[in-house]
Coordinates of C-alpha atoms and ligand atoms in Angstrom, one line a residue:
M1 CA -26.5 11.7 -23.9
S2 CA -26.4 8.3 -25.6
E3 CA -26.4 5.0 -23.6
A4 CA -22.9 4.1 -24.7
E5 CA -21.5 7.0 -22.7
M6 CA -23.0 5.8 -19.5
T7 CA -21.8 3.4 -16.9
D8 CA -23.3 2.2 -13.6
G9 CA -22.4 1.4 -10.0
F10 CA -21.8 -2.3 -10.7
H11 CA -19.1 -1.4 -13.3
L12 CA -17.5 1.2 -11.1
V13 CA -17.1 -1.1 -8.1
V14 CA -15.4 -3.7 -10.3
E15 CA -13.2 -1.1 -11.9
A16 CA -12.2 0.4 -8.6
L17 CA -11.3 -3.0 -7.1
K18 CA -9.2 -3.9 -10.2
L19 CA -7.5 -0.6 -10.3
N20 CA -6.3 -1.3 -6.7
G21 CA -5.1 -4.8 -7.4
I22 CA -7.9 -6.7 -5.8
D23 CA -7.9 -9.9 -7.9
T24 CA -10.0 -12.2 -5.7
I25 CA -13.4 -12.0 -4.1
Y26 CA -15.0 -14.5 -1.6
G27 CA -18.7 -14.4 -1.0
V28 CA -22.2 -15.7 -1.3
A29 CA -24.5 -14.5 -4.1
G30 CA -28.0 -13.0 -3.9
I31 CA -29.9 -9.7 -4.1
P32 CA -28.5 -7.1 -4.6
I33 CA -25.0 -8.3 -5.4
T34 CA -25.5 -11.2 -7.8
D35 CA -24.9 -9.2 -10.9
L36 CA -21.9 -7.5 -9.3
L37 CA -20.3 -10.9 -8.7
R38 CA -21.1 -12.0 -12.3
L39 CA -19.5 -8.8 -13.7
A40 CA -16.5 -9.1 -11.4
Q41 CA -15.9 -12.6 -12.7
A42 CA -16.4 -11.6 -16.3
E43 CA -13.9 -8.8 -15.8
G44 CA -11.2 -11.3 -14.6
I45 CA -11.5 -11.1 -10.9
R46 CA -11.4 -14.6 -9.3
Y47 CA -14.6 -15.4 -7.4
F48 CA -15.0 -18.1 -4.8
G49 CA -18.6 -18.8 -3.9
F50 CA -19.1 -20.3 -0.4
R51 CA -22.0 -22.0 1.4
H52 CA -21.9 -19.6 4.3
E53 CA -20.7 -16.0 4.5
Q54 CA -18.7 -16.6 7.7
S55 CA -16.4 -18.9 5.8
A56 CA -16.2 -16.5 2.9
G57 CA -15.2 -13.8 5.4
N58 CA -12.6 -16.1 7.0
A59 CA -11.1 -16.8 3.6
A60 CA -10.9 -13.1 3.0
A61 CA -9.3 -12.4 6.4
I62 CA -6.6 -15.0 6.0
S63 CA -5.9 -13.8 2.5
G64 CA -5.2 -10.4 4.1
F65 CA -2.9 -11.9 6.6
L66 CA -1.0 -13.8 4.0
T67 CA -0.7 -11.1 1.4
Q68 CA -0.8 -7.7 3.3
K69 CA -3.6 -6.8 0.9
P70 CA -7.1 -6.6 2.3
G71 CA -9.1 -9.7 1.5
V72 CA -12.5 -8.9 0.1
C73 CA -15.7 -10.6 1.0
M74 CA -19.1 -9.8 -0.5
T75 CA -22.5 -10.6 0.9
V76 CA -26.2 -9.9 0.6
S77 CA -28.1 -7.7 3.0
A78 CA -29.1 -8.2 6.7
P79 CA -28.6 -12.0 7.4
G80 CA -25.8 -12.5 4.9
F81 CA -24.1 -9.4 6.2
L82 CA -24.4 -10.6 9.8
N83 CA -23.0 -14.0 8.9
G84 CA -20.1 -12.2 7.4
M85 CA -19.7 -9.9 10.4
V86 CA -18.4 -12.7 12.6
A87 CA -15.5 -13.1 10.3
L88 CA -15.0 -9.3 10.1
A89 CA -14.9 -9.0 13.9
N90 CA -12.5 -11.9 14.0
A91 CA -10.3 -10.2 11.4
T92 CA -10.3 -7.0 13.5
T93 CA -9.5 -8.9 16.7
N94 CA -6.6 -10.6 15.0
C95 CA -5.3 -7.5 13.2
F96 CA -5.9 -8.9 9.7
P97 CA -6.7 -6.5 6.8
M98 CA -10.1 -7.4 5.3
I99 CA -13.0 -5.6 3.7
L100 CA -16.6 -6.8 4.0
I101 CA -18.8 -5.3 1.2
S102 CA -22.5 -5.9 1.7
G103 CA -25.4 -4.8 -0.5
S104 CA -28.0 -3.0 1.5
S105 CA -31.7 -2.2 1.1
D106 CA -33.5 1.1 0.4
R107 CA -32.2 3.6 2.9
A108 CA -35.4 5.6 3.0
I109 CA -37.3 2.5 4.1
V110 CA -34.6 1.1 6.4
D111 CA -34.1 4.3 8.3
L112 CA -37.9 4.6 9.0
E113 CA -38.0 0.8 9.8
Q114 CA -40.8 0.3 7.3
G115 CA -39.9 -3.4 6.8
D116 CA -37.9 -3.6 3.5
Y117 CA -36.7 -6.9 2.2
E118 CA -33.7 -7.8 4.4
E119 CA -33.8 -4.6 6.3
L120 CA -31.0 -3.7 8.6
D121 CA -29.0 -0.6 9.4
Q122 CA -25.8 -2.4 8.4
M123 CA -23.3 0.3 8.7
N124 CA -24.2 1.1 12.3
A125 CA -24.5 -2.5 13.2
A126 CA -20.9 -3.1 11.9
K127 CA -19.3 -0.1 13.7
P128 CA -18.6 -1.7 17.1
Y129 CA -16.9 -4.7 15.5
A130 CA -15.0 -3.1 12.7
K131 CA -11.9 -0.9 12.5
A132 CA -14.0 1.4 10.3
A133 CA -17.4 1.3 8.6
Y134 CA -18.4 3.4 5.7
R135 CA -21.4 3.8 3.4
I136 CA -21.4 4.8 -0.3
N137 CA -24.5 6.8 -1.0
R138 CA -23.7 8.1 -4.5
P139 CA -22.2 6.4 -7.5
Q140 CA -19.6 9.1 -7.9
D141 CA -18.3 8.2 -4.4
I142 CA -17.5 4.6 -5.2
G143 CA -13.9 5.2 -6.0
T144 CA -13.3 7.2 -2.8
G145 CA -15.3 4.7 -0.7
I146 CA -13.2 1.8 -1.9
A147 CA -9.9 3.8 -1.4
R148 CA -10.9 4.6 2.1
A149 CA -11.7 1.0 2.9
I150 CA -8.4 -0.2 1.5
R151 CA -6.4 2.4 3.5
A152 CA -8.3 1.8 6.7
A153 CA -8.0 -2.0 6.5
S154 CA -4.2 -2.1 5.7
S155 CA -2.6 0.9 7.3
G156 CA -1.4 1.1 10.9
R157 CA -2.8 -1.8 12.9
P158 CA -4.6 -3.7 10.2
G159 CA -8.2 -4.7 10.7
G160 CA -11.7 -5.4 9.3
V161 CA -13.5 -2.6 7.4
Y162 CA -17.2 -2.7 6.5
L163 CA -18.3 -1.0 3.3
D164 CA -22.0 -0.6 2.7
L165 CA -23.2 -0.5 -0.9
T166 CA -26.8 0.4 -1.4
A167 CA -28.7 -1.4 -4.1
E168 CA -29.6 2.0 -5.4
V169 CA -26.0 3.0 -5.8
L170 CA -25.2 -0.2 -7.6
G171 CA -27.9 0.4 -10.1
S172 CA -27.4 4.1 -10.6
A173 CA -26.2 5.4 -13.9
L174 CA -23.3 7.8 -14.3
D175 CA -21.7 9.3 -17.4
I176 CA -18.3 7.7 -18.2
G177 CA -16.3 10.9 -17.9
T178 CA -17.4 11.6 -14.3
A179 CA -17.1 7.9 -13.5
K180 CA -13.5 7.6 -14.7
N181 CA -12.5 10.8 -12.8
S182 CA -14.0 9.5 -9.6
L183 CA -11.8 6.4 -9.4
V184 CA -8.9 6.5 -6.9
K185 CA -5.7 4.4 -7.2
V186 CA -4.4 4.1 -3.6
V187 CA -0.8 5.1 -3.5
D188 CA 1.2 3.4 -0.7
P189 CA -1.8 2.0 1.3
A190 CA 0.3 1.0 4.3
P191 CA 3.3 3.3 4.5
P192 CA 6.2 2.3 6.7
Q193 CA 6.1 4.0 10.1
P194 CA 9.7 4.0 11.4
P195 CA 10.0 4.4 15.1
A196 CA 11.7 7.5 16.6
P197 CA 15.5 7.1 17.0
E198 CA 15.3 7.8 20.7
A199 CA 12.8 4.8 21.1
V200 CA 15.2 2.6 19.3
A201 CA 18.2 3.7 21.4
R202 CA 16.1 3.2 24.6
A203 CA 15.2 -0.3 23.6
I204 CA 18.8 -1.3 22.8
D205 CA 20.0 0.3 26.1
L206 CA 17.5 -1.7 28.1
L207 CA 18.4 -4.9 26.3
A208 CA 22.1 -4.2 26.9
T209 CA 21.4 -4.4 30.7
A210 CA 19.8 -7.8 30.4
Q211 CA 21.2 -10.9 32.0
R212 CA 18.4 -13.1 30.8
P213 CA 16.9 -11.5 27.6
L214 CA 14.0 -13.1 25.7
A215 CA 12.3 -12.2 22.4
I216 CA 8.6 -13.0 22.0
L217 CA 7.5 -12.9 18.4
G218 CA 3.8 -12.6 17.6
K219 CA 1.7 -12.8 14.5
G220 CA 2.1 -9.0 14.0
A221 CA 5.8 -9.8 13.4
A222 CA 4.9 -12.6 11.0
Y223 CA 2.5 -10.3 9.1
A224 CA 5.1 -7.6 8.8
R225 CA 7.3 -9.7 6.5
A226 CA 10.4 -8.6 8.3
D227 CA 11.7 -12.2 8.2
A228 CA 15.3 -11.3 7.4
E229 CA 15.6 -8.3 9.8
I230 CA 14.2 -10.3 12.7
R231 CA 16.4 -13.3 12.0
S232 CA 19.5 -11.1 11.8
F233 CA 18.7 -9.3 15.1
V234 CA 17.9 -12.5 17.0
E235 CA 21.0 -14.3 15.7
T236 CA 23.3 -11.4 16.2
T237 CA 22.2 -10.9 19.8
G238 CA 22.1 -14.6 20.5
M239 CA 19.0 -14.1 22.6
P240 CA 16.4 -16.9 23.0
F241 CA 13.1 -16.4 21.3
L242 CA 9.5 -17.7 21.7
P243 CA 7.1 -17.7 18.8
M244 CA 3.4 -17.2 19.4
S245 CA 1.4 -19.8 17.6
M246 CA 0.9 -18.0 14.3
A247 CA 4.5 -16.7 14.4
K248 CA 5.9 -20.3 14.4
G249 CA 8.2 -20.7 11.4
L250 CA 9.2 -17.0 11.3
L251 CA 12.4 -18.5 12.6
P252 CA 12.3 -22.3 12.2
D253 CA 11.1 -24.2 15.2
D254 CA 14.3 -26.3 15.3
H255 CA 16.4 -23.1 15.6
P256 CA 18.9 -23.6 18.4
Q257 CA 17.7 -20.3 20.0
S258 CA 14.1 -21.3 20.2
A259 CA 13.0 -21.5 23.8
A260 CA 9.6 -23.0 22.9
A261 CA 10.2 -26.3 24.7
A262 CA 11.1 -24.3 27.9
R263 CA 8.4 -21.7 27.6
S264 CA 7.3 -21.3 31.2
Y265 CA 10.9 -21.3 32.4
A266 CA 12.0 -18.7 29.9
I267 CA 9.0 -16.4 30.6
G268 CA 9.2 -16.8 34.3
N269 CA 12.9 -16.0 34.5
A270 CA 13.6 -13.5 31.8
D271 CA 14.7 -10.1 33.1
V272 CA 14.1 -8.2 29.9
V273 CA 11.5 -9.3 27.4
M274 CA 11.2 -7.9 23.9
L275 CA 7.7 -8.2 22.5
A276 CA 7.5 -7.9 18.8
G277 CA 4.0 -7.8 17.3
A278 CA 2.5 -9.7 20.2
R279 CA 0.0 -8.4 22.7
L280 CA 0.2 -9.1 26.4
N281 CA -3.4 -10.5 26.3
W282 CA -4.7 -13.8 27.8
L283 CA -2.5 -15.8 25.5
L284 CA 0.5 -14.4 27.5
S285 CA -1.3 -14.4 30.8
H286 CA -1.5 -10.6 30.6
G287 CA 2.2 -10.4 31.6
R288 CA 1.3 -11.1 35.2
P289 CA 2.3 -13.5 37.9
P290 CA 2.3 -16.4 38.5
L291 CA 3.6 -17.1 34.9
W292 CA 5.6 -13.8 34.8
S293 CA 7.8 -12.3 37.5
E294 CA 7.1 -8.9 38.9
G295 CA 10.6 -7.6 38.1
T296 CA 10.7 -8.3 34.3
R297 CA 11.1 -5.2 32.2
F298 CA 9.7 -4.9 28.7
V299 CA 10.6 -3.6 25.3
Q300 CA 7.4 -3.6 23.1
V301 CA 7.6 -3.1 19.3
D302 CA 4.1 -2.4 18.0
I303 CA 2.5 -0.2 15.3
S304 CA -0.4 0.7 17.6
P305 CA 0.6 3.4 20.2
T306 CA -2.3 2.5 22.5
E307 CA -1.2 -1.1 22.8
I308 CA 1.7 0.0 25.0
D309 CA 1.0 -0.3 28.8
S310 CA -2.3 -2.1 28.1
N311 CA -1.6 -4.8 30.6
R312 CA 1.7 -4.0 32.2
A313 CA 4.1 -1.1 32.3
I314 CA 6.4 -1.1 29.3
A315 CA 9.8 0.4 30.0
A316 CA 10.9 0.8 26.4
P317 CA 8.0 1.3 23.9
V318 CA 9.0 1.2 20.2
V319 CA 6.0 2.4 18.3
G320 CA 6.4 1.8 14.6
D321 CA 6.3 -0.9 12.0
I322 CA 8.3 -4.0 12.7
K323 CA 10.3 -4.0 9.5
S324 CA 11.5 -0.5 10.0
A325 CA 12.0 -1.1 13.7
F326 CA 14.2 -4.2 13.3
A327 CA 16.2 -2.6 10.5
A328 CA 16.9 0.3 12.9
F329 CA 17.8 -2.1 15.7
N330 CA 20.2 -3.9 13.4
R331 CA 21.8 -0.6 12.4
T332 CA 22.1 0.5 16.1
L333 CA 23.4 -2.7 17.4
K334 CA 27.1 -2.6 18.2
P335 CA 28.9 -6.0 18.4
G336 CA 29.0 -7.2 22.0
R337 CA 26.4 -4.6 23.2
I338 CA 23.9 -7.4 24.0
G339 CA 25.9 -10.2 25.3
R340 CA 25.3 -13.9 24.8
Q341 CA 24.4 -14.9 28.3
A342 CA 26.0 -18.3 28.6
A343 CA 24.4 -19.4 31.9
W344 CA 20.9 -18.4 30.8
I345 CA 21.2 -20.1 27.4
D346 CA 22.6 -23.2 29.1
E347 CA 19.8 -23.4 31.6
I348 CA 17.2 -23.0 28.8
G349 CA 19.0 -25.6 26.8
K350 CA 18.9 -28.1 29.6
R351 CA 15.2 -27.6 30.2
K352 CA 14.5 -27.8 26.6
Q353 CA 16.3 -31.2 26.4
Q354 CA 14.3 -32.6 29.4
N355 CA 11.0 -31.5 28.0
I356 CA 11.8 -32.7 24.5
E357 CA 12.7 -36.1 25.9
R358 CA 9.5 -36.2 28.0
M359 CA 7.5 -35.3 24.9
A360 CA 9.3 -37.9 22.8
A361 CA 8.2 -40.7 25.1
R362 CA 4.6 -39.6 24.7
L363 CA 5.0 -39.1 20.9
N364 CA 6.5 -42.5 20.4
A365 CA 3.8 -44.5 22.2
D366 CA 1.4 -46.2 19.9
P367 CA -1.8 -46.8 21.7
S368 CA -5.0 -48.2 20.2
P369 CA -7.2 -46.3 19.5
M370 CA -4.8 -43.4 18.6
N371 CA -4.5 -40.5 21.0
F372 CA -3.6 -36.9 20.1
S373 CA 0.1 -37.4 20.4
S374 CA 0.4 -40.6 18.3
A375 CA -2.0 -39.3 15.6
L376 CA -0.1 -36.0 15.4
R377 CA 3.2 -37.9 15.1
A378 CA 1.6 -39.8 12.2
V379 CA 0.5 -36.5 10.5
R380 CA 3.9 -34.9 11.2
N381 CA 5.6 -37.8 9.5
A382 CA 3.5 -37.2 6.4
L383 CA 4.4 -33.5 6.5
T384 CA 8.2 -33.8 6.7
A385 CA 8.3 -34.4 2.9
H386 CA 6.2 -31.2 2.4
P387 CA 7.6 -28.3 4.4
D388 CA 5.7 -25.8 2.1
V389 CA 2.3 -27.1 3.2
Y390 CA 0.1 -24.5 4.9
I391 CA -1.3 -25.7 8.2
V392 CA -4.7 -24.7 9.4
N393 CA -5.5 -25.7 12.9
E394 CA -8.5 -25.5 15.2
G395 CA -10.1 -27.4 18.1
A396 CA -9.2 -27.6 21.8
N397 CA -6.9 -30.6 22.4
T398 CA -6.4 -30.8 18.6
L399 CA -5.2 -27.3 18.6
D400 CA -3.0 -27.5 21.8
F401 CA -1.3 -30.7 20.9
A402 CA -0.8 -29.8 17.2
R403 CA 0.8 -26.5 18.1
N404 CA 3.4 -28.3 20.1
V405 CA 3.9 -31.3 17.9
I406 CA 3.8 -29.9 14.3
D407 CA 7.1 -27.9 13.8
M408 CA 7.0 -25.1 11.3
S409 CA 10.0 -24.1 9.2
L410 CA 8.6 -21.3 7.1
P411 CA 7.0 -18.0 8.1
R412 CA 3.2 -17.5 7.9
H413 CA 2.5 -21.2 7.3
R414 CA 0.5 -21.8 10.5
L415 CA -3.1 -20.4 10.5
D416 CA -5.2 -21.1 13.6
S417 CA -8.0 -20.1 16.0
G418 CA -6.0 -17.0 16.9
T419 CA -6.7 -14.3 19.5
W420 CA -10.3 -15.3 20.1
G421 CA -9.7 -19.1 20.1
V422 CA -12.6 -19.2 17.7
M423 CA -14.0 -22.4 16.2
G424 CA -15.2 -22.2 12.6
V425 CA -12.3 -20.7 10.8
G426 CA -11.0 -24.0 9.5
M427 CA -12.5 -24.4 6.0
G428 CA -12.6 -20.7 5.2
Y429 CA -8.9 -20.3 6.1
A430 CA -8.1 -23.4 4.1
V431 CA -9.8 -22.1 1.0
G432 CA -8.2 -18.6 1.4
A433 CA -4.7 -20.1 1.9
A434 CA -5.0 -22.4 -1.1
A435 CA -6.5 -19.6 -3.2
V436 CA -3.7 -17.0 -2.6
T437 CA -0.7 -19.3 -2.3
G438 CA -1.6 -22.1 -4.7
K439 CA 0.2 -24.4 -2.2
P440 CA -1.2 -27.5 -0.5
V441 CA -3.1 -27.0 2.7
V442 CA -3.5 -29.5 5.6
A443 CA -6.3 -28.6 8.0
I444 CA -5.9 -30.3 11.3
V445 CA -9.3 -29.8 13.0
G446 CA -11.2 -31.3 15.9
D447 CA -14.5 -33.0 15.1
S448 CA -16.5 -30.2 16.8
A449 CA -14.4 -27.5 15.2
F450 CA -14.9 -29.1 11.8
G451 CA -18.7 -29.0 12.2
F452 CA -18.7 -25.1 12.2
S453 CA -17.6 -24.8 8.6
G454 CA -17.8 -28.4 7.4
M455 CA -20.2 -27.8 4.5
E456 CA -17.4 -25.8 2.8
I457 CA -16.0 -29.2 1.9
E458 CA -18.3 -28.8 -1.1
T459 CA -16.6 -25.5 -1.9
I460 CA -13.2 -27.1 -1.7
C461 CA -14.4 -29.9 -4.1
R462 CA -16.1 -27.5 -6.5
Y463 CA -12.9 -25.5 -7.0
E464 CA -10.7 -28.7 -6.7
L465 CA -8.5 -27.1 -4.1
P466 CA -5.4 -29.0 -2.8
V467 CA -6.8 -29.1 0.7
T468 CA -6.5 -32.2 3.0
T469 CA -8.7 -32.0 6.0
V470 CA -7.8 -34.3 8.9
V471 CA -10.6 -34.5 11.4
F472 CA -9.4 -35.6 14.8
N473 CA -12.5 -37.5 15.7
N474 CA -12.9 -38.1 19.4
N475 CA -16.7 -38.0 19.4
G476 CA -17.0 -34.6 21.0
I477 CA -16.0 -31.2 22.2
Y478 CA -12.8 -32.0 24.2
R479 CA -13.7 -35.7 24.5
G480 CA -16.4 -38.2 23.8
D481 CA -19.2 -39.5 26.0
P482 CA -18.9 -43.0 27.6
P483 CA -20.8 -45.7 25.7
D484 CA -24.5 -46.3 26.4
K485 CA -24.9 -43.0 28.2
P486 CA -27.2 -40.2 26.8
Y487 CA -25.3 -37.4 25.0
S488 CA -23.9 -34.8 27.3
P489 CA -23.5 -31.1 26.4
T490 CA -20.0 -31.9 25.0
G491 CA -20.8 -35.2 23.2
L492 CA -21.1 -35.6 19.5
L493 CA -22.3 -38.6 17.5
R494 CA -20.2 -41.6 18.3
D495 CA -18.2 -43.0 15.5
A496 CA -19.3 -40.5 12.9
R497 CA -17.8 -41.0 9.4
Y498 CA -16.8 -37.5 8.4
D499 CA -14.9 -39.0 5.4
R500 CA -18.1 -39.9 3.8
I501 CA -19.1 -36.2 3.5
I502 CA -16.4 -35.5 1.0
E503 CA -17.2 -38.6 -1.0
A504 CA -20.7 -37.1 -1.6
F505 CA -18.9 -34.3 -3.5
G506 CA -16.4 -36.4 -5.4
G507 CA -13.4 -35.9 -3.1
A508 CA -11.3 -38.6 -1.5
G509 CA -12.5 -39.9 1.8
H510 CA -10.1 -41.9 4.1
H511 CA -10.8 -43.6 7.4
A512 CA -7.7 -44.0 9.6
T513 CA -7.6 -46.0 12.8
D514 CA -3.9 -46.5 13.2
T515 CA -0.7 -44.5 12.8
P516 CA 0.8 -46.2 9.8
N517 CA -2.4 -45.8 7.9
L518 CA -2.8 -42.2 9.0
T519 CA 0.7 -41.3 7.7
R520 CA 0.0 -43.1 4.4
V521 CA -3.3 -41.5 3.6
V522 CA -2.2 -38.0 4.6
S523 CA 0.9 -38.4 2.4
E524 CA -1.2 -39.7 -0.5
A525 CA -3.7 -36.9 -0.1
I526 CA -1.1 -34.1 -0.1
A527 CA 0.7 -35.7 -3.1
S528 CA -2.6 -36.0 -5.0
G529 CA -3.1 -32.2 -4.9
K530 CA -6.8 -32.9 -4.7
P531 CA -9.5 -32.4 -2.0
A532 CA -9.3 -35.1 0.6
L533 CA -10.8 -35.7 4.1
V534 CA -9.3 -38.1 6.6
N535 CA -11.4 -39.3 9.5
A536 CA -8.8 -39.9 12.1
V537 CA -10.3 -42.0 14.9
I538 CA -9.0 -40.7 18.3
D539 CA -9.6 -42.3 21.7
P540 CA -12.8 -40.6 23.0
T541 CA -11.3 -40.6 26.5
A542 CA -8.0 -38.9 25.5
G543 CA -8.9 -35.2 25.6
T544 CA -9.0 -32.9 28.6
E545 CA -11.8 -30.4 29.2
S546 CA -11.0 -27.1 27.5
G547 CA -7.6 -28.4 26.4
H548 CA -4.8 -26.4 28.0
I549 CA -7.1 -23.5 29.2
Q550 CA -9.1 -25.3 31.8
S551 CA -8.0 -22.7 34.3
L552 CA -10.3 -20.2 32.4
N553 CA -13.5 -22.3 33.1
P554 CA -15.4 -20.3 35.7
R555 CA -15.5 -23.2 38.2
S556 CA -11.8 -23.7 38.1
A557 CA -11.1 -20.0 38.2
A558 CA -13.3 -19.7 41.3
A559 CA -11.6 -22.6 42.9
Q560 CA -8.2 -21.0 42.3
K561 CA -9.3 -17.8 44.1
T562 CA -10.3 -19.6 47.3
Ligands
ADP601 P1 -0.1 -13.0 18.9 O1 -1.5 -13.5 19.1 O2 0.7 -13.7 17.9 O3 0.5 -12.8 20.2 P2 -1.3 -10.4 18.6 O4 -2.4 -10.5 17.6 O5 -1.7 -10.4 20.0 O6 -0.2 -11.5 18.3 O7 -0.5 -9.1 18.3 C1 -0.3 -8.6 17.1 C2 0.3 -7.2 17.2 O8 1.0 -6.8 16.1 C3 -0.8 -6.1 17.4 O9 -0.7 -5.4 18.6 C4 -0.6 -5.2 16.2 O10 -0.8 -3.9 16.4 C5 0.8 -5.5 15.8 N1 1.2 -5.3 14.4 C6 0.5 -5.7 13.3 N2 1.2 -5.4 12.2 C7 2.3 -4.8 12.6 C8 3.5 -4.2 12.0 N3 3.6 -4.2 10.6 N4 4.4 -3.6 12.7 C9 4.3 -3.6 14.0 N5 3.3 -4.1 14.7 C10 2.3 -4.7 14.0
TPW602 C1 -17.4 -19.9 17.8 C2 -16.1 -23.1 22.4 C3 -13.8 -24.2 22.3 S1 -13.0 -25.5 21.7 C4 -14.4 -26.2 21.1 C5 -15.5 -25.4 21.3 C6 -16.9 -25.7 20.9 C7 -14.4 -27.5 20.3 C8 -13.5 -28.5 20.9 O1 -13.7 -29.8 20.4 P1 -13.0 -30.3 19.1 O2 -11.5 -30.5 19.7 O3 -12.9 -29.3 18.0 O4 -13.6 -31.6 18.7 P2 -11.0 -31.6 20.7 O5 -9.7 -32.1 20.1 O6 -10.6 -30.9 22.0 O7 -12.0 -32.6 20.9 N1 -18.0 -21.5 19.6 C9 -17.1 -20.8 19.0 N2 -15.8 -20.8 19.4 C10 -15.5 -21.5 20.5 N3 -14.2 -21.4 20.9 C11 -16.4 -22.3 21.2 C12 -17.7 -22.2 20.7 C13 -15.1 -24.2 22.1
MG603 MG1 -13.3 -33.4 19.5

């Protein structure tokens, strides 16, 4: 057979990805994937090279959330793979579709632990943290392997899939005929899963008994792209709703039915709660008292059957995809079935008003140095002219305050620390969001949070991405140390100038110590469409330990029990 009739694993992987519409890869190059990345780029796939695999993986994960197509991250063996695994585990935890593809060493040597270069049994290491983990052992299986990875990542409850590609498979030759026949174009990777009609009827019947109904929308609802169906249901029923943080904007935060500014009251007093794409995990206090009342009954709409009853009995489970489920609710809904409960709506409205006024007083103060509220007001003022900006947010106080102060008006525009409350997603999410949307991104990050992925500022500058990073610099994790004291476990360098980091890479650095300046530089940075970093100086005494979750610190938790 002549050479012209042969192909190899490298080419087959690229063809299989392209055939399935994977047009972007995030990664870090090295043996054995360097040539694979070169070939992918030459064949028209966009490649974003990072400084650390965790950020590349985070970019892939958030691309998955934003597009419903698995984001693809490629890494080298053992250490590169493990760096990427943190992002894959985070994707699985947050239900984002992602595929981590790592090159691996010689299986014969790895399996006998004979000490190969970058030796690790990657597939088995990945299994506990991934939705699925597969290995491709023969070049003719590349098409099937990639098809299985795509389906596993995006169908049902989405998650992270690990795909192991041995160096041997990449380098193996295969005749073109066999190769072409082995490719698989995945048809309908995430098919709709409509709920049973009885489940829909049961949910509507339960809601019809409610005096004080409440809808809680989670990031699963945002992911489902059922924006119109959900809006129609919420508005037709007139029921108040609460968005979880990454579901903010699914209905605009200034929607009259939003109960966000009366959250505890609404949760504590609702008699029927409809959860849509939101788990009753720690972020919702597991559905238990004291936040929740014992008598509340639940409708839960979720694609994962085992999510139901995970923390509390669910009276009306609706297992299916949210788009189909809400379409079915809207068809089933008869006018007047679920009443507008005037007293309930009025009471929520009153409490909202009180809380909004209380917050306004804090927001309008202008202390020097700036605190979280005043600095966020300044950033918010810069954002009002740009509602299409994607917001990335991580930190403790920086996260808690920004979630409340920065209103969202469009779905899937707020990307944050998510289910794990993880630090380090910032720059990866910013690159991924800019890459797949082409829209400006503003990353609002604590100074500690920024440090976890800060070197990706070089990546942002290299690709000239429209990302403005605003570092809320209070000299520490939660707060800064008092002057003239040794650094404590939470302290970070006093008065660090993070803005100078981006200048080293040719980006625009800004140092802002007051609110008018902060608004001005953030506005300019967004309008420039170029990489920028704003060092926003925040009072080092302003933050509280652990932000809003101090009750989870073991010492506070123990004190509460006694
Ligand atoms: P949040 O943190 O916003 O409360 P969670 O991540 O806890 O949200 O919950 C997301 C839920 O959404 C998961 O239980 C997941 O199974 C579910 N989910 C994801 N996609 C869909 C979909 N298309 N339809 C229905 N449920 C979905
Ligand atoms: C991967 C623990 C939670 S919040 C935080 C850490 C280190 C940083 C808070 O400081 P920051 O924000 O960002 O300066 P602010 O505004 O309160 O000062 N490692 C990982 N994830 C988590 N969550 C931690 C550690 C943590
Ligand atoms: Mg800080």
